[in-house]
Every structure is written in structure tokens, then in C-alpha cells.
Amino acid sequence: MPDTPPLPPEPEPRKSRTNAIIIGSAAAVIAAVVATGIVIVQSGDGDSRPSATPGPSLYGMEGTAAAVTETSSEPAPEPTYAALDADSFTIGLKTKAKQCFGSAGCNVTVEPELTYVDLSADVDPDAVYEITYEIRGDESGPVIQTATLSNGTSLNYRPSMISTVSSDTKVSVKITDVTAQGG
């Protein structure tokens, strides 16, 4: 028999649960972020469908009348848009380039600057408006151009290059016609 009793076996070291706790916490945070994102997308998708609400409960309703709401089957009224004409806009010219040749005049590149006058009326976003304007000051006579207004805010045009007889020539512009296509 040995003089000393045998040493008790050394206890197994406990495995740290720190990694498991960190991984579990990270998974919970990710799940919360995903759930929050889904809720935000669902509530902010902009559709006008009514949310589903449960109907009246049959329990505890003995002897009482349940309120029932009806949705209107009438279509929403069609939006009305302003009838645009030449007086619906103001127009100016923005000089983009100018090159003068002494007494021989100047070559001037201009672009239209349109402003819609009646801010209280809506412009039909489905219509395309052709806005015809006349630029005066070119040595060969008036220059007629057309700009296109679409989506209610997008203006497309081509810059105009005119030649003036002198550097003192005043260049002016005037809207001559507005026509609507579609809408």
C-alpha cells in the first residue's frame, strides 16, 4: 500500500461559454434588425390597402349589435389639371456661350429658362407639353424652337446658336404656343 493516498483526479477544465453567449447575442441582434427592416418595409410600401383587422368576436356579443363599416364602392374622383397655354409660363434666356468679332457681331448660344406661373394648379404628369418659343435678335430673323415638358417637371430642349449684328444687340424670347400630347 502506498504511503500517501492517491491524488484525486484533476477536474476537467470548464469550457468557457463566452463564445456561445457572443454568438447567441449576435444572432438575436441580427434577427431583431431583420424583423425591424421587414416591419418598416411593410408599413412604408405606400400602398393604400386597408390593413386586415379581425371581425367582431362572437364571444361576449350576446344581445348586442356589432358595428359594421362599409367601404365606398365609388371610384375616387379623377384629378383635374390646369389647361396650359402660353400665359402659363414665363420664359427667359440663359446665355451659355458668347463670342464677339468686333464690328462683325457675335455668336451667342442660349438656352430657355421656363417658369410655371400658376403654382396652385397641377400639371398633368401623364401629358407631354410642347412649348414653342421665338428667339429674336438673330441677324437672319427670328429663330423658332420647341421645348418638351414631360412628367410635369422634366424639360428637354436644344440650345440655340444665334448670330447678332453687333455686341449691343438685345436678344429676347417669347412663348408662341403650348400644345398637350396625351394625358
Tab-separated table of C-alpha atoms in Angstrom:
chain	number	residue	atom	x	y	z
A	1	MET	CA	0.000	0.000	0.000
A	2	PRO	CA	1.338	3.394	-0.824
A	3	ASP	CA	2.217	5.809	1.947
A	4	THR	CA	0.050	8.569	0.633
A	5	PRO	CA	-3.369	8.225	-0.710
A	6	PRO	CA	-3.678	8.778	-4.434
A	7	LEU	CA	-4.434	12.310	-5.530
A	8	PRO	CA	-7.935	12.869	-6.677
A	9	PRO	CA	-8.171	13.219	-10.417
A	10	GLU	CA	-7.858	16.788	-11.578
A	11	PRO	CA	-11.250	18.177	-12.542
A	12	GLU	CA	-11.716	18.802	-16.248
A	13	PRO	CA	-11.392	22.481	-17.025
A	14	ARG	CA	-14.759	24.065	-17.701
A	15	LYS	CA	-15.242	25.171	-21.213
A	16	SER	CA	-15.950	28.818	-21.430
A	17	ARG	CA	-19.407	29.664	-22.671
A	18	THR	CA	-18.313	33.122	-23.696
A	19	ASN	CA	-18.243	32.192	-27.393
A	20	ALA	CA	-21.708	30.666	-27.207
A	21	ILE	CA	-23.064	33.764	-25.466
A	22	ILE	CA	-21.492	36.092	-28.043
A	23	ILE	CA	-22.805	34.055	-30.967
A	24	GLY	CA	-26.279	33.846	-29.416
A	25	SER	CA	-26.348	37.584	-28.758
A	26	ALA	CA	-25.198	38.364	-32.293
A	27	ALA	CA	-27.899	36.107	-33.736
A	28	ALA	CA	-30.536	37.840	-31.589
A	29	VAL	CA	-29.388	41.296	-32.744
A	30	ILE	CA	-29.383	40.227	-36.399
A	31	ALA	CA	-32.879	38.751	-36.030
A	32	ALA	CA	-34.107	41.981	-34.431
A	33	VAL	CA	-32.614	44.128	-37.214
A	34	VAL	CA	-34.131	41.923	-39.930
A	35	ALA	CA	-37.537	41.938	-38.217
A	36	THR	CA	-37.418	45.729	-37.839
A	37	GLY	CA	-36.497	46.109	-41.517
A	38	ILE	CA	-39.393	43.909	-42.578
A	39	VAL	CA	-41.827	45.901	-40.447
A	40	ILE	CA	-40.552	49.190	-41.875
A	41	VAL	CA	-40.780	47.947	-45.473
A	42	GLN	CA	-44.264	46.553	-44.919
A	43	SER	CA	-45.556	49.731	-43.291
A	44	GLY	CA	-43.872	52.126	-45.715
A	45	ASP	CA	-44.606	50.477	-49.049
A	46	GLY	CA	-47.018	53.280	-49.913
A	47	ASP	CA	-49.946	51.138	-50.912
A	48	SER	CA	-53.354	52.263	-49.842
A	49	ARG	CA	-54.786	48.871	-48.985
A	50	PRO	CA	-56.546	48.837	-45.653
A	51	SER	CA	-54.860	46.732	-43.042
A	52	ALA	CA	-56.502	43.466	-42.148
A	53	THR	CA	-58.455	43.763	-38.942
A	54	PRO	CA	-60.247	40.920	-37.259
A	55	GLY	CA	-64.009	40.921	-37.447
A	56	PRO	CA	-66.238	41.183	-34.379
A	57	SER	CA	-65.821	38.387	-31.870
A	58	LEU	CA	-68.728	36.100	-31.254
A	59	TYR	CA	-67.759	35.684	-27.622
A	60	GLY	CA	-69.407	38.134	-25.273
A	61	MET	CA	-71.625	39.568	-28.037
A	62	GLU	CA	-74.945	38.086	-26.935
A	63	GLY	CA	-77.713	40.660	-27.148
A	64	THR	CA	-75.552	43.426	-28.694
A	65	ALA	CA	-75.292	44.654	-32.256
A	66	ALA	CA	-71.894	44.693	-33.865
A	67	ALA	CA	-70.920	47.821	-35.808
A	68	VAL	CA	-70.129	47.133	-39.431
A	69	THR	CA	-68.341	49.657	-41.610
A	70	GLU	CA	-68.711	49.633	-45.353
A	71	THR	CA	-66.153	50.879	-47.814
A	72	SER	CA	-67.332	53.110	-50.605
A	73	SER	CA	-67.572	51.407	-53.965
A	74	GLU	CA	-67.495	54.762	-55.743
A	75	PRO	CA	-64.243	55.397	-57.588
A	76	ALA	CA	-62.055	58.240	-56.423
A	77	PRO	CA	-62.650	61.412	-58.411
A	78	GLU	CA	-60.303	61.927	-61.329
A	79	PRO	CA	-57.729	64.608	-60.620
A	80	THR	CA	-58.130	67.783	-62.627
A	81	TYR	CA	-55.184	69.526	-64.180
A	82	ALA	CA	-54.695	73.027	-65.457
A	83	ALA	CA	-55.077	73.710	-69.156
A	84	LEU	CA	-51.697	75.143	-70.073
A	85	ASP	CA	-51.187	77.880	-72.636
A	86	ALA	CA	-48.545	80.491	-73.455
A	87	ASP	CA	-49.594	82.574	-70.429
A	88	SER	CA	-48.973	79.626	-68.071
A	89	PHE	CA	-45.214	80.174	-68.286
A	90	THR	CA	-42.654	82.902	-68.202
A	91	ILE	CA	-39.546	82.396	-70.281
A	92	GLY	CA	-36.104	83.885	-70.285
A	93	LEU	CA	-32.831	83.044	-71.976
A	94	LYS	CA	-29.651	81.933	-70.304
A	95	THR	CA	-26.500	82.735	-72.274
A	96	LYS	CA	-24.258	79.674	-72.286
A	97	ALA	CA	-21.566	80.984	-74.658
A	98	LYS	CA	-20.804	84.234	-76.442
A	99	GLN	CA	-18.055	85.010	-78.941
A	100	CYS	CA	-17.879	88.514	-80.427
A	101	PHE	CA	-15.943	89.613	-83.502
A	102	GLY	CA	-15.630	93.386	-83.108
A	103	SER	CA	-17.971	95.174	-85.502
A	104	ALA	CA	-18.957	91.890	-87.181
A	105	GLY	CA	-21.323	90.885	-84.352
A	106	CYS	CA	-21.409	87.895	-82.026
A	107	ASN	CA	-22.205	84.204	-81.985
A	108	VAL	CA	-24.361	83.519	-78.934
A	109	THR	CA	-25.552	80.168	-77.564
A	110	VAL	CA	-28.703	80.445	-75.425
A	111	GLU	CA	-30.999	78.063	-73.546
A	112	PRO	CA	-34.579	78.660	-72.410
A	113	GLU	CA	-35.369	79.158	-68.725
A	114	LEU	CA	-39.037	78.364	-68.179
A	115	THR	CA	-41.024	79.054	-65.041
A	116	TYR	CA	-44.519	77.748	-64.438
A	117	VAL	CA	-46.632	80.706	-63.318
A	118	ASP	CA	-49.643	79.113	-61.562
A	119	LEU	CA	-48.212	77.167	-58.640
A	120	SER	CA	-51.697	76.389	-57.268
A	121	ALA	CA	-52.703	74.256	-60.273
A	122	ASP	CA	-51.217	70.889	-61.038
A	123	VAL	CA	-49.544	69.973	-64.306
A	124	ASP	CA	-50.745	66.642	-65.709
A	125	PRO	CA	-47.809	64.261	-65.141
A	126	ASP	CA	-49.013	61.953	-67.935
A	127	ALA	CA	-49.166	64.658	-70.598
A	128	VAL	CA	-46.272	65.844	-72.729
A	129	TYR	CA	-46.355	69.557	-73.477
A	130	GLU	CA	-44.649	71.060	-76.489
A	131	ILE	CA	-43.736	74.665	-75.751
A	132	THR	CA	-42.869	76.621	-78.863
A	133	TYR	CA	-40.906	79.837	-78.409
A	134	GLU	CA	-39.439	82.517	-80.664
A	135	ILE	CA	-35.981	83.990	-80.126
A	136	ARG	CA	-35.465	87.490	-81.544
A	137	GLY	CA	-32.120	89.156	-82.140
A	138	ASP	CA	-30.581	86.847	-84.746
A	139	GLU	CA	-29.276	88.748	-87.802
A	140	SER	CA	-31.292	86.499	-90.152
A	141	GLY	CA	-34.601	86.884	-88.322
A	142	PRO	CA	-36.496	85.111	-85.541
A	143	VAL	CA	-35.442	81.601	-84.522
A	144	ILE	CA	-38.289	79.266	-83.555
A	145	GLN	CA	-37.587	76.391	-81.178
A	146	THR	CA	-39.664	73.871	-79.222
A	147	ALA	CA	-39.057	72.555	-75.717
A	148	THR	CA	-40.798	69.459	-74.363
A	149	LEU	CA	-42.150	69.291	-70.809
A	150	SER	CA	-42.846	65.758	-69.564
A	151	ASN	CA	-43.600	64.177	-66.188
A	152	GLY	CA	-44.676	67.614	-65.041
A	153	THR	CA	-41.069	68.627	-64.304
A	154	SER	CA	-38.674	67.362	-66.993
A	155	LEU	CA	-37.833	69.980	-69.634
A	156	ASN	CA	-35.975	68.910	-72.787
A	157	TYR	CA	-34.670	71.402	-75.324
A	158	ARG	CA	-31.788	72.056	-77.691
A	159	PRO	CA	-29.534	75.051	-77.095
A	160	SER	CA	-29.896	77.687	-79.808
A	161	MET	CA	-26.963	79.325	-81.541
A	162	ILE	CA	-27.723	82.739	-82.996
A	163	SER	CA	-25.621	85.392	-84.678
A	164	THR	CA	-26.173	89.032	-83.772
A	165	VAL	CA	-25.212	92.029	-85.901
A	166	SER	CA	-23.372	93.698	-83.014
A	167	SER	CA	-22.425	93.112	-79.396
A	168	ASP	CA	-25.135	95.631	-78.406
A	169	THR	CA	-27.992	93.613	-79.934
A	170	LYS	CA	-30.670	92.690	-77.393
A	171	VAL	CA	-31.781	89.072	-77.603
A	172	SER	CA	-35.346	88.360	-76.446
A	173	VAL	CA	-37.686	85.398	-76.282
A	174	LYS	CA	-41.447	84.889	-76.281
A	175	ILE	CA	-43.638	81.756	-75.980
A	176	THR	CA	-45.850	81.444	-79.036
A	177	ASP	CA	-47.696	78.156	-78.425
A	178	VAL	CA	-48.238	75.336	-75.940
A	179	THR	CA	-49.798	72.054	-77.030
A	180	ALA	CA	-50.529	68.976	-74.933
A	181	GLN	CA	-49.981	65.443	-76.185
A	182	GLY	CA	-51.594	62.572	-74.272
A	183	GLY	CA	-52.616	62.724	-70.628
